[in-house]
Amino acid sequence: MTRATHTDPQQGSARMPCPPESSVAPPGPSLVDTAIWCAQRGWPVHPLVPGRKIPAANCSHCREKQDHEPVHCPCLQAGRWCHGFHAATTDLDRIRAWWDAQPRFGVAVSCGPANVVVLDVDAHASKHPQRDRLLPGIPIHPSIDLTGLENGFHTLALLAAYRRQPNPCHDDTTLRVETASGGMHIWYSLPADLRLRSSRGADATTALAWQVDVRANKGYVVAPFTCTSKGTYRPLGTVRDPAPLPQWLAEELIRTGHGIASSPAPSSQTIRPLIRRTGGPVDGLRRLLEDIEACAVADEGTGFTGKLNKAAFTAGGLVAAGRLSRTEAVDRLTYAAEAARPNQRVKIARIISDGLTAGALRPLHLEGRS
Ligand SMILES: [Zn+2]
Ligand SMILES: [Zn+2]
């Protein structure tokens, strides 16, 4: 095996490779301690090939029987580590047995059963793709200069700025881990009634942002403190627990197709009413926005101005009643209107501003009372 012995630890590299097998134990917890630490937090773990990010190999039986369903595999019942995240467990006896068998196994956390979502921000400097692939669903106007935008840190910062929210990469209230390749894992806990699917930032169908992967259901993440041949996954700061997923990120993840449909609708305690499926004045605004978006298919004669004015008026009432922030109202209205009439930005901004102001004089406090 390749042993990275050229790096001088005295140089203080933040991504010092793991010590070779023959050396004394590294400072900090051993890998089995890391696995136990995760399990005690309620995060099911499974082993990784020593020094790498891929799951430990299946047994020979499972390697040969390629087509069998992991959920029906007898190895899982028997306590073996076949099939990656399917084998993940919080059973401490099983964990000790696995790491006794191979103390240099890396540690992976299975995100779905751990009820966490991890934003995996890549730092692979590369030329960015077309504008519509940077933040799927959010149009980036040609006038915006994208010079220097080259990795996931930049796209996530752009998304946060667009939503006027704090950048998750700087969120020192939650567990953040510097990855071995200079990226970042940002961990958040999920409310019990929200399940999310995993995605890769380059996916055509489901993605949050270019170079930002989402690790959730059927996804795993390298545990903090695990070392690979490229370096150690080092937690930043002192926070070691995931904070609750911020509402705006929950909304972004659902907007970008990460919500798992079979899960119950998020409760109003965890998700603001803006994404409720049915009923209420915010739902009424959603229908108005859909009307506006529908104007995109015809050049004129659709009553676009009147529809936008009506939606802005309704949104103004919701803002005045505290049901919606003005920022969010402007964002939603602008997004829908510019999608339908991309060449009328100035006019759209004026209609929205006027409508919000007029609507604020008539707050919409309760459903059906308008
Ligand atoms: Zn097996
Ligand atoms: Zn199997």
Tab-separated table of C-alpha atoms and ligand atoms in Angstrom:
chain	number	residue	atom	x	y	z
A	1	MET	CA	0.000	0.000	0.000
A	2	THR	CA	1.113	3.546	-0.600
A	3	ARG	CA	2.359	5.170	2.529
A	4	ALA	CA	2.278	8.926	2.629
A	5	THR	CA	5.472	9.473	4.535
A	6	HIS	CA	6.618	12.619	2.753
A	7	THR	CA	4.496	15.039	4.751
A	8	ASP	CA	6.233	16.586	7.689
A	9	PRO	CA	3.782	16.880	10.593
A	10	GLN	CA	5.891	19.712	11.964
A	11	GLN	CA	4.773	21.828	9.047
A	12	GLY	CA	1.370	21.876	10.610
A	13	SER	CA	-0.585	20.609	7.639
A	14	ALA	CA	-4.282	20.733	8.416
A	15	ARG	CA	-4.731	17.571	6.373
A	16	MET	CA	-1.994	15.400	7.737
A	17	PRO	CA	-2.284	11.834	6.465
A	18	CYS	CA	-2.961	9.085	8.974
A	19	PRO	CA	0.125	7.533	10.522
A	20	PRO	CA	1.297	4.348	8.814
A	21	GLU	CA	0.201	1.079	10.372
A	22	SER	CA	3.474	0.476	12.143
A	23	SER	CA	3.557	3.772	14.005
A	24	VAL	CA	2.215	4.477	17.443
A	25	ALA	CA	-1.457	5.314	17.800
A	26	PRO	CA	-2.440	8.766	16.536
A	27	PRO	CA	-3.477	11.396	19.053
A	28	GLY	CA	-7.181	11.546	19.709
A	29	PRO	CA	-9.688	8.726	19.571
A	30	SER	CA	-8.957	5.475	17.817
A	31	LEU	CA	-11.288	4.484	15.016
A	32	VAL	CA	-13.307	2.121	17.222
A	33	ASP	CA	-13.690	4.967	19.707
A	34	THR	CA	-14.938	7.138	16.863
A	35	ALA	CA	-17.433	4.457	15.841
A	36	ILE	CA	-18.664	4.136	19.434
A	37	TRP	CA	-18.829	7.912	19.827
A	38	CYS	CA	-21.088	8.083	16.766
A	39	ALA	CA	-23.277	5.192	17.898
A	40	GLN	CA	-23.751	6.800	21.295
A	41	ARG	CA	-25.118	9.843	19.495
A	42	GLY	CA	-27.665	7.593	17.820
A	43	TRP	CA	-25.881	7.542	14.472
A	44	PRO	CA	-25.690	4.048	12.947
A	45	VAL	CA	-22.201	3.302	11.614
A	46	HIS	CA	-20.661	0.912	9.129
A	47	PRO	CA	-17.018	0.263	8.259
A	48	LEU	CA	-15.025	1.733	5.382
A	49	VAL	CA	-12.031	0.230	3.643
A	50	PRO	CA	-8.968	1.375	5.644
A	51	GLY	CA	-7.788	4.731	4.337
A	52	ARG	CA	-10.598	5.067	1.818
A	53	LYS	CA	-14.152	6.414	1.525
A	54	ILE	CA	-15.791	3.247	0.198
A	55	PRO	CA	-17.618	0.644	2.320
A	56	ALA	CA	-15.733	-2.408	3.509
A	57	ALA	CA	-16.009	-5.289	1.063
A	58	ASN	CA	-18.892	-7.750	1.142
A	59	CYS	CA	-18.303	-11.347	2.100
A	60	SER	CA	-17.454	-13.700	-0.757
A	61	HIS	CA	-21.011	-15.031	-0.852
A	62	CYS	CA	-22.468	-11.537	-1.303
A	63	ARG	CA	-19.779	-10.610	-3.821
A	64	GLU	CA	-20.736	-13.567	-5.991
A	65	LYS	CA	-24.494	-13.161	-5.581
A	66	GLN	CA	-24.556	-9.693	-7.117
A	67	ASP	CA	-28.282	-9.598	-7.720
A	68	HIS	CA	-29.681	-10.261	-4.250
A	69	GLU	CA	-31.505	-7.581	-2.331
A	70	PRO	CA	-29.503	-6.239	0.596
A	71	VAL	CA	-32.604	-5.998	2.779
A	72	HIS	CA	-33.057	-9.769	2.471
A	73	CYS	CA	-29.400	-10.656	2.917
A	74	PRO	CA	-28.830	-13.122	5.762
A	75	CYS	CA	-25.457	-11.478	6.467
A	76	LEU	CA	-27.169	-8.488	8.029
A	77	GLN	CA	-29.099	-10.709	10.429
A	78	ALA	CA	-25.856	-12.536	11.177
A	79	GLY	CA	-24.146	-9.279	12.103
A	80	ARG	CA	-21.750	-9.023	9.164
A	81	TRP	CA	-20.908	-5.710	7.489
A	82	CYS	CA	-21.979	-6.578	3.940
A	83	HIS	CA	-23.803	-3.969	1.780
A	84	GLY	CA	-22.449	-0.724	3.165
A	85	PHE	CA	-25.028	1.486	4.833
A	86	HIS	CA	-27.562	-1.369	4.926
A	87	ALA	CA	-25.421	-2.925	7.667
A	88	ALA	CA	-25.121	0.260	9.729
A	89	THR	CA	-25.802	-0.243	13.420
A	90	THR	CA	-25.636	1.405	16.834
A	91	ASP	CA	-25.130	-1.983	18.547
A	92	LEU	CA	-21.903	-1.524	20.511
A	93	ASP	CA	-21.082	-5.243	20.679
A	94	ARG	CA	-21.374	-5.546	16.929
A	95	ILE	CA	-19.278	-2.406	16.432
A	96	ARG	CA	-16.536	-3.696	18.734
A	97	ALA	CA	-16.501	-7.007	16.881
A	98	TRP	CA	-16.143	-5.270	13.510
A	99	TRP	CA	-13.282	-3.026	14.623
A	100	ASP	CA	-11.616	-5.892	16.496
A	101	ALA	CA	-11.539	-7.683	13.166
A	102	GLN	CA	-9.965	-4.640	11.462
A	103	PRO	CA	-8.929	-1.779	13.746
A	104	ARG	CA	-8.075	0.417	10.752
A	105	PHE	CA	-11.551	0.398	9.275
A	106	GLY	CA	-12.774	3.914	8.634
A	107	VAL	CA	-16.113	4.977	10.111
A	108	ALA	CA	-19.153	5.942	8.062
A	109	VAL	CA	-22.465	7.230	9.382
A	110	SER	CA	-25.674	6.180	7.629
A	111	CYS	CA	-27.482	9.526	7.391
A	112	GLY	CA	-31.091	8.369	6.931
A	113	PRO	CA	-31.498	6.366	10.157
A	114	ALA	CA	-29.311	8.914	11.987
A	115	ASN	CA	-31.954	11.552	11.155
A	116	VAL	CA	-29.333	13.903	9.828
A	117	VAL	CA	-28.718	15.654	6.566
A	118	VAL	CA	-25.165	16.540	5.670
A	119	LEU	CA	-24.299	19.170	3.085
A	120	ASP	CA	-21.121	17.902	1.458
A	121	VAL	CA	-19.393	20.957	0.046
A	122	ASP	CA	-16.693	20.176	-2.508
A	123	ALA	CA	-13.665	22.324	-3.081
A	124	HIS	CA	-12.615	20.897	-6.430
A	125	ALA	CA	-11.630	24.014	-8.320
A	126	SER	CA	-13.044	23.694	-11.795
A	127	LYS	CA	-14.788	25.704	-14.429
A	128	HIS	CA	-18.407	26.117	-13.502
A	129	PRO	CA	-21.166	24.725	-15.728
A	130	GLN	CA	-23.911	26.709	-17.402
A	131	ARG	CA	-25.737	29.227	-15.231
A	132	ASP	CA	-28.912	27.154	-14.945
A	133	ARG	CA	-26.935	24.298	-13.361
A	134	LEU	CA	-25.340	26.356	-10.581
A	135	LEU	CA	-28.441	26.742	-8.413
A	136	PRO	CA	-31.114	24.559	-10.010
A	137	GLY	CA	-34.414	26.412	-10.313
A	138	ILE	CA	-32.926	29.815	-9.567
A	139	PRO	CA	-32.246	31.874	-12.673
A	140	ILE	CA	-28.910	33.679	-12.576
A	141	HIS	CA	-29.157	36.747	-14.760
A	142	PRO	CA	-26.484	37.122	-17.450
A	143	SER	CA	-25.532	40.473	-15.946
A	144	ILE	CA	-24.218	38.761	-12.788
A	145	ASP	CA	-20.447	38.358	-12.976
A	146	LEU	CA	-19.460	34.802	-12.056
A	147	THR	CA	-15.713	35.352	-12.244
A	148	GLY	CA	-14.003	33.350	-9.502
A	149	LEU	CA	-16.942	31.039	-8.884
A	150	GLU	CA	-15.290	27.664	-8.982
A	151	ASN	CA	-16.491	25.329	-6.231
A	152	GLY	CA	-19.224	24.348	-3.799
A	153	PHE	CA	-18.250	26.929	-1.195
A	154	HIS	CA	-19.085	29.582	-3.754
A	155	THR	CA	-22.404	28.144	-4.911
A	156	LEU	CA	-23.625	27.597	-1.342
A	157	ALA	CA	-22.626	31.162	-0.457
A	158	LEU	CA	-24.476	32.352	-3.549
A	159	LEU	CA	-27.621	30.447	-2.547
A	160	ALA	CA	-27.502	31.878	0.979
A	161	ALA	CA	-26.982	35.387	-0.342
A	162	TYR	CA	-29.859	34.987	-2.795
A	163	ARG	CA	-32.144	33.979	0.085
A	164	ARG	CA	-30.620	36.641	2.363
A	165	GLN	CA	-29.683	33.969	4.885
A	166	PRO	CA	-26.431	33.242	6.732
A	167	ASN	CA	-23.927	31.083	4.901
A	168	PRO	CA	-24.105	27.507	6.302
A	169	CYS	CA	-20.330	27.171	5.834
A	170	HIS	CA	-19.956	29.758	8.606
A	171	ASP	CA	-22.618	28.255	10.868
A	172	ASP	CA	-20.690	27.743	14.108
A	173	THR	CA	-23.801	26.474	15.922
A	174	THR	CA	-23.650	23.100	14.186
A	175	LEU	CA	-21.177	20.286	13.570
A	176	ARG	CA	-18.948	21.206	10.647
A	177	VAL	CA	-16.108	18.976	9.512
A	178	GLU	CA	-13.219	19.822	7.222
A	179	THR	CA	-12.886	16.920	4.804
A	180	ALA	CA	-9.652	15.294	3.744
A	181	SER	CA	-9.829	17.081	0.381
A	182	GLY	CA	-10.418	20.568	1.773
A	183	GLY	CA	-14.208	20.481	1.458
A	184	MET	CA	-16.676	20.711	4.313
A	185	HIS	CA	-19.413	18.535	5.778
A	186	ILE	CA	-22.148	20.618	7.396
A	187	TRP	CA	-24.349	18.461	9.605
A	188	TYR	CA	-27.948	19.247	10.569
A	189	SER	CA	-30.497	17.213	12.460
A	190	LEU	CA	-33.907	16.630	10.910
A	191	PRO	CA	-37.289	16.868	12.591
A	192	ALA	CA	-38.794	13.417	13.039
A	193	ASP	CA	-41.393	14.019	10.325
A	194	LEU	CA	-39.061	15.163	7.555
A	195	ARG	CA	-37.213	12.678	5.378
A	196	LEU	CA	-34.889	13.768	2.612
A	197	ARG	CA	-33.295	11.984	-0.304
A	198	SER	CA	-29.626	12.156	-1.151
A	199	SER	CA	-28.319	13.867	-4.268
A	200	ARG	CA	-25.168	14.941	-5.986
A	201	GLY	CA	-24.556	18.531	-6.978
A	202	ALA	CA	-24.117	17.473	-10.591
A	203	ASP	CA	-27.423	15.556	-10.776
A	204	ALA	CA	-29.726	16.705	-13.540
A	205	THR	CA	-32.934	15.918	-11.674
A	206	THR	CA	-32.295	16.582	-7.982
A	207	ALA	CA	-29.551	18.907	-6.782
A	208	LEU	CA	-29.229	21.754	-4.313
A	209	ALA	CA	-26.212	23.500	-5.806
A	210	TRP	CA	-23.299	22.702	-8.075
A	211	GLN	CA	-20.496	20.948	-6.099
A	212	VAL	CA	-22.759	20.522	-3.078
A	213	ASP	CA	-23.898	16.957	-2.442
A	214	VAL	CA	-26.743	16.183	-0.071
A	215	ARG	CA	-26.249	13.130	2.128
A	216	ALA	CA	-29.512	11.910	3.598
A	217	ASN	CA	-31.659	8.812	3.083
A	218	LYS	CA	-29.602	5.971	1.521
A	219	GLY	CA	-26.509	8.074	1.871
A	220	TYR	CA	-23.535	7.904	4.179
A	221	VAL	CA	-20.851	10.293	5.245
A	222	VAL	CA	-17.343	9.774	6.580
A	223	ALA	CA	-17.505	10.307	10.350
A	224	PRO	CA	-15.639	13.124	12.042
A	225	PHE	CA	-12.146	12.086	13.248
A	226	THR	CA	-11.857	9.343	10.609
A	227	CYS	CA	-8.575	9.416	8.742
A	228	THR	CA	-8.049	8.379	5.157
A	229	SER	CA	-4.927	8.254	3.037
A	230	LYS	CA	-5.618	11.891	2.109
A	231	GLY	CA	-6.018	13.169	5.657
A	232	THR	CA	-8.298	13.384	8.631
A	233	TYR	CA	-11.904	14.587	8.784
A	234	ARG	CA	-11.469	17.297	11.391
A	235	PRO	CA	-14.376	18.922	13.222
A	236	LEU	CA	-14.143	22.710	13.231
A	237	GLY	CA	-14.531	24.763	16.398
A	238	THR	CA	-15.957	23.098	19.466
A	239	VAL	CA	-19.483	22.108	18.371
A	240	ARG	CA	-19.850	18.345	17.987
A	241	ASP	CA	-23.613	18.013	17.486
A	242	PRO	CA	-25.803	18.862	14.519
A	243	ALA	CA	-28.120	21.820	15.046
A	244	PRO	CA	-31.702	21.620	13.788
A	245	LEU	CA	-31.920	22.167	10.041
A	246	PRO	CA	-32.660	25.876	9.447
A	247	GLN	CA	-36.111	26.436	7.997
A	248	TRP	CA	-34.871	28.186	4.907
A	249	LEU	CA	-32.596	25.232	4.066
A	250	ALA	CA	-35.462	22.805	4.637
A	251	GLU	CA	-37.491	24.833	2.156
A	252	GLU	CA	-34.634	24.888	-0.346
A	253	LEU	CA	-34.165	21.126	-0.057
A	254	ILE	CA	-37.861	20.525	-0.589
A	255	ARG	CA	-38.000	23.023	-3.455
A	256	THR	CA	-35.148	21.168	-5.160
A	257	GLY	CA	-36.868	17.785	-4.936
A	258	HIS	CA	-35.212	16.283	-1.854
A	259	GLY	CA	-38.444	15.720	0.086
A	260	ILE	CA	-39.489	12.088	0.238
A	261	ALA	CA	-43.128	12.018	-0.711
A	262	SER	CA	-44.139	9.103	1.486
A	263	SER	CA	-43.214	11.012	4.618
A	264	PRO	CA	-45.957	13.001	6.296
A	265	ALA	CA	-46.119	16.690	5.507
A	266	PRO	CA	-43.802	18.673	7.757
A	267	SER	CA	-45.545	20.097	10.764
A	268	SER	CA	-46.119	23.812	11.082
A	269	GLN	CA	-43.661	23.838	13.979
A	270	THR	CA	-40.783	22.784	11.787
A	271	ILE	CA	-41.650	24.333	8.428
A	272	ARG	CA	-43.227	27.688	7.863
A	273	PRO	CA	-46.709	27.745	6.357
A	274	LEU	CA	-45.348	28.881	3.003
A	275	ILE	CA	-44.846	25.276	1.927
A	276	ARG	CA	-48.076	23.854	3.309
A	277	ARG	CA	-49.875	21.804	0.735
A	278	THR	CA	-53.430	22.877	1.330
A	279	GLY	CA	-55.586	25.521	2.860
A	280	GLY	CA	-54.993	29.003	4.190
A	281	PRO	CA	-53.984	32.328	2.777
A	282	VAL	CA	-50.381	31.323	2.004
A	283	ASP	CA	-51.693	28.500	-0.097
A	284	GLY	CA	-53.815	31.104	-1.833
A	285	LEU	CA	-50.661	33.012	-2.668
A	286	ARG	CA	-49.139	29.869	-4.109
A	287	ARG	CA	-52.058	29.545	-6.518
A	288	LEU	CA	-51.693	33.177	-7.526
A	289	LEU	CA	-48.005	32.632	-8.200
A	290	GLU	CA	-48.809	29.624	-10.330
A	291	ASP	CA	-51.198	31.792	-12.321
A	292	ILE	CA	-48.405	34.245	-12.935
A	293	GLU	CA	-45.982	31.533	-13.986
A	294	ALA	CA	-48.604	30.217	-16.390
A	295	CYS	CA	-48.449	33.554	-18.225
A	296	ALA	CA	-45.058	32.484	-19.569
A	297	VAL	CA	-46.656	30.363	-22.267
A	298	ALA	CA	-48.345	33.339	-23.949
A	299	ASP	CA	-46.788	36.658	-24.913
A	300	GLU	CA	-49.761	38.815	-24.092
A	301	GLY	CA	-53.460	38.813	-23.367
A	302	THR	CA	-53.034	36.801	-20.192
A	303	GLY	CA	-53.724	39.603	-17.735
A	304	PHE	CA	-50.180	39.297	-16.396
A	305	THR	CA	-50.062	42.754	-14.809
A	306	GLY	CA	-53.383	42.271	-13.044
A	307	LYS	CA	-52.399	38.846	-11.760
A	308	LEU	CA	-49.081	40.093	-10.440
A	309	ASN	CA	-50.759	43.034	-8.774
A	310	LYS	CA	-53.311	40.744	-7.121
A	311	ALA	CA	-50.605	38.368	-5.876
A	312	ALA	CA	-48.500	41.244	-4.524
A	313	PHE	CA	-51.570	42.667	-2.788
A	314	THR	CA	-52.287	39.290	-1.155
A	315	ALA	CA	-48.647	38.892	-0.170
A	316	GLY	CA	-48.679	42.379	1.352
A	317	GLY	CA	-51.533	41.286	3.593
A	318	LEU	CA	-49.620	38.188	4.661
A	319	VAL	CA	-46.542	40.275	5.442
A	320	ALA	CA	-48.585	42.696	7.535
A	321	ALA	CA	-50.090	39.742	9.420
A	322	GLY	CA	-46.658	38.289	10.115
A	323	ARG	CA	-47.339	35.203	7.997
A	324	LEU	CA	-44.555	35.913	5.528
A	325	SER	CA	-41.432	38.056	5.573
A	326	ARG	CA	-41.329	40.948	3.124
A	327	THR	CA	-38.027	39.601	1.779
A	328	GLU	CA	-39.579	36.254	1.086
A	329	ALA	CA	-42.612	37.856	-0.506
A	330	VAL	CA	-40.458	39.920	-2.846
A	331	ASP	CA	-38.349	36.867	-3.710
A	332	ARG	CA	-41.340	34.672	-4.480
A	333	LEU	CA	-43.146	37.277	-6.511
A	334	THR	CA	-40.038	38.320	-8.411
A	335	TYR	CA	-39.104	34.755	-9.179
A	336	ALA	CA	-42.539	33.886	-10.561
A	337	ALA	CA	-42.924	37.151	-12.471
A	338	GLU	CA	-39.479	37.184	-14.048
A	339	ALA	CA	-39.911	33.582	-15.116
A	340	ALA	CA	-43.014	34.658	-17.025
A	341	ARG	CA	-41.775	38.051	-18.287
A	342	PRO	CA	-37.952	38.079	-18.201
A	343	ASN	CA	-37.705	41.408	-20.012
A	344	GLN	CA	-39.857	43.466	-17.655
A	345	ARG	CA	-37.709	43.646	-14.548
A	346	VAL	CA	-38.256	47.311	-13.758
A	347	LYS	CA	-41.990	47.141	-14.300
A	348	ILE	CA	-42.231	43.953	-12.233
A	349	ALA	CA	-40.329	45.492	-9.320
A	350	ARG	CA	-42.677	48.497	-9.322
A	351	ILE	CA	-45.867	46.384	-9.408
A	352	ILE	CA	-44.590	44.201	-6.569
A	353	SER	CA	-43.595	47.157	-4.421
A	354	ASP	CA	-46.904	48.943	-4.981
A	355	GLY	CA	-48.960	45.792	-4.429
A	356	LEU	CA	-47.169	44.881	-1.198
A	357	THR	CA	-47.674	48.389	0.147
A	358	ALA	CA	-51.361	48.437	-0.718
A	359	GLY	CA	-51.927	44.919	0.603
A	360	ALA	CA	-50.225	45.733	3.904
A	361	LEU	CA	-53.133	48.044	4.695
A	362	ARG	CA	-55.368	44.992	4.912
A	363	PRO	CA	-53.609	42.274	6.940
A	364	LEU	CA	-54.733	38.686	6.396
A	365	HIS	CA	-54.819	37.325	9.900
A	366	LEU	CA	-56.800	34.137	9.622
A	367	GLU	CA	-57.859	31.670	7.015
A	368	GLY	CA	-61.022	32.746	5.266
A	369	ARG	CA	-60.958	36.203	6.806
A	370	SER	CA	-59.803	38.533	4.083
B	1	ZN	ZN	-22.453	-11.149	2.994
B	2	ZN	ZN	-25.609	-10.054	0.933
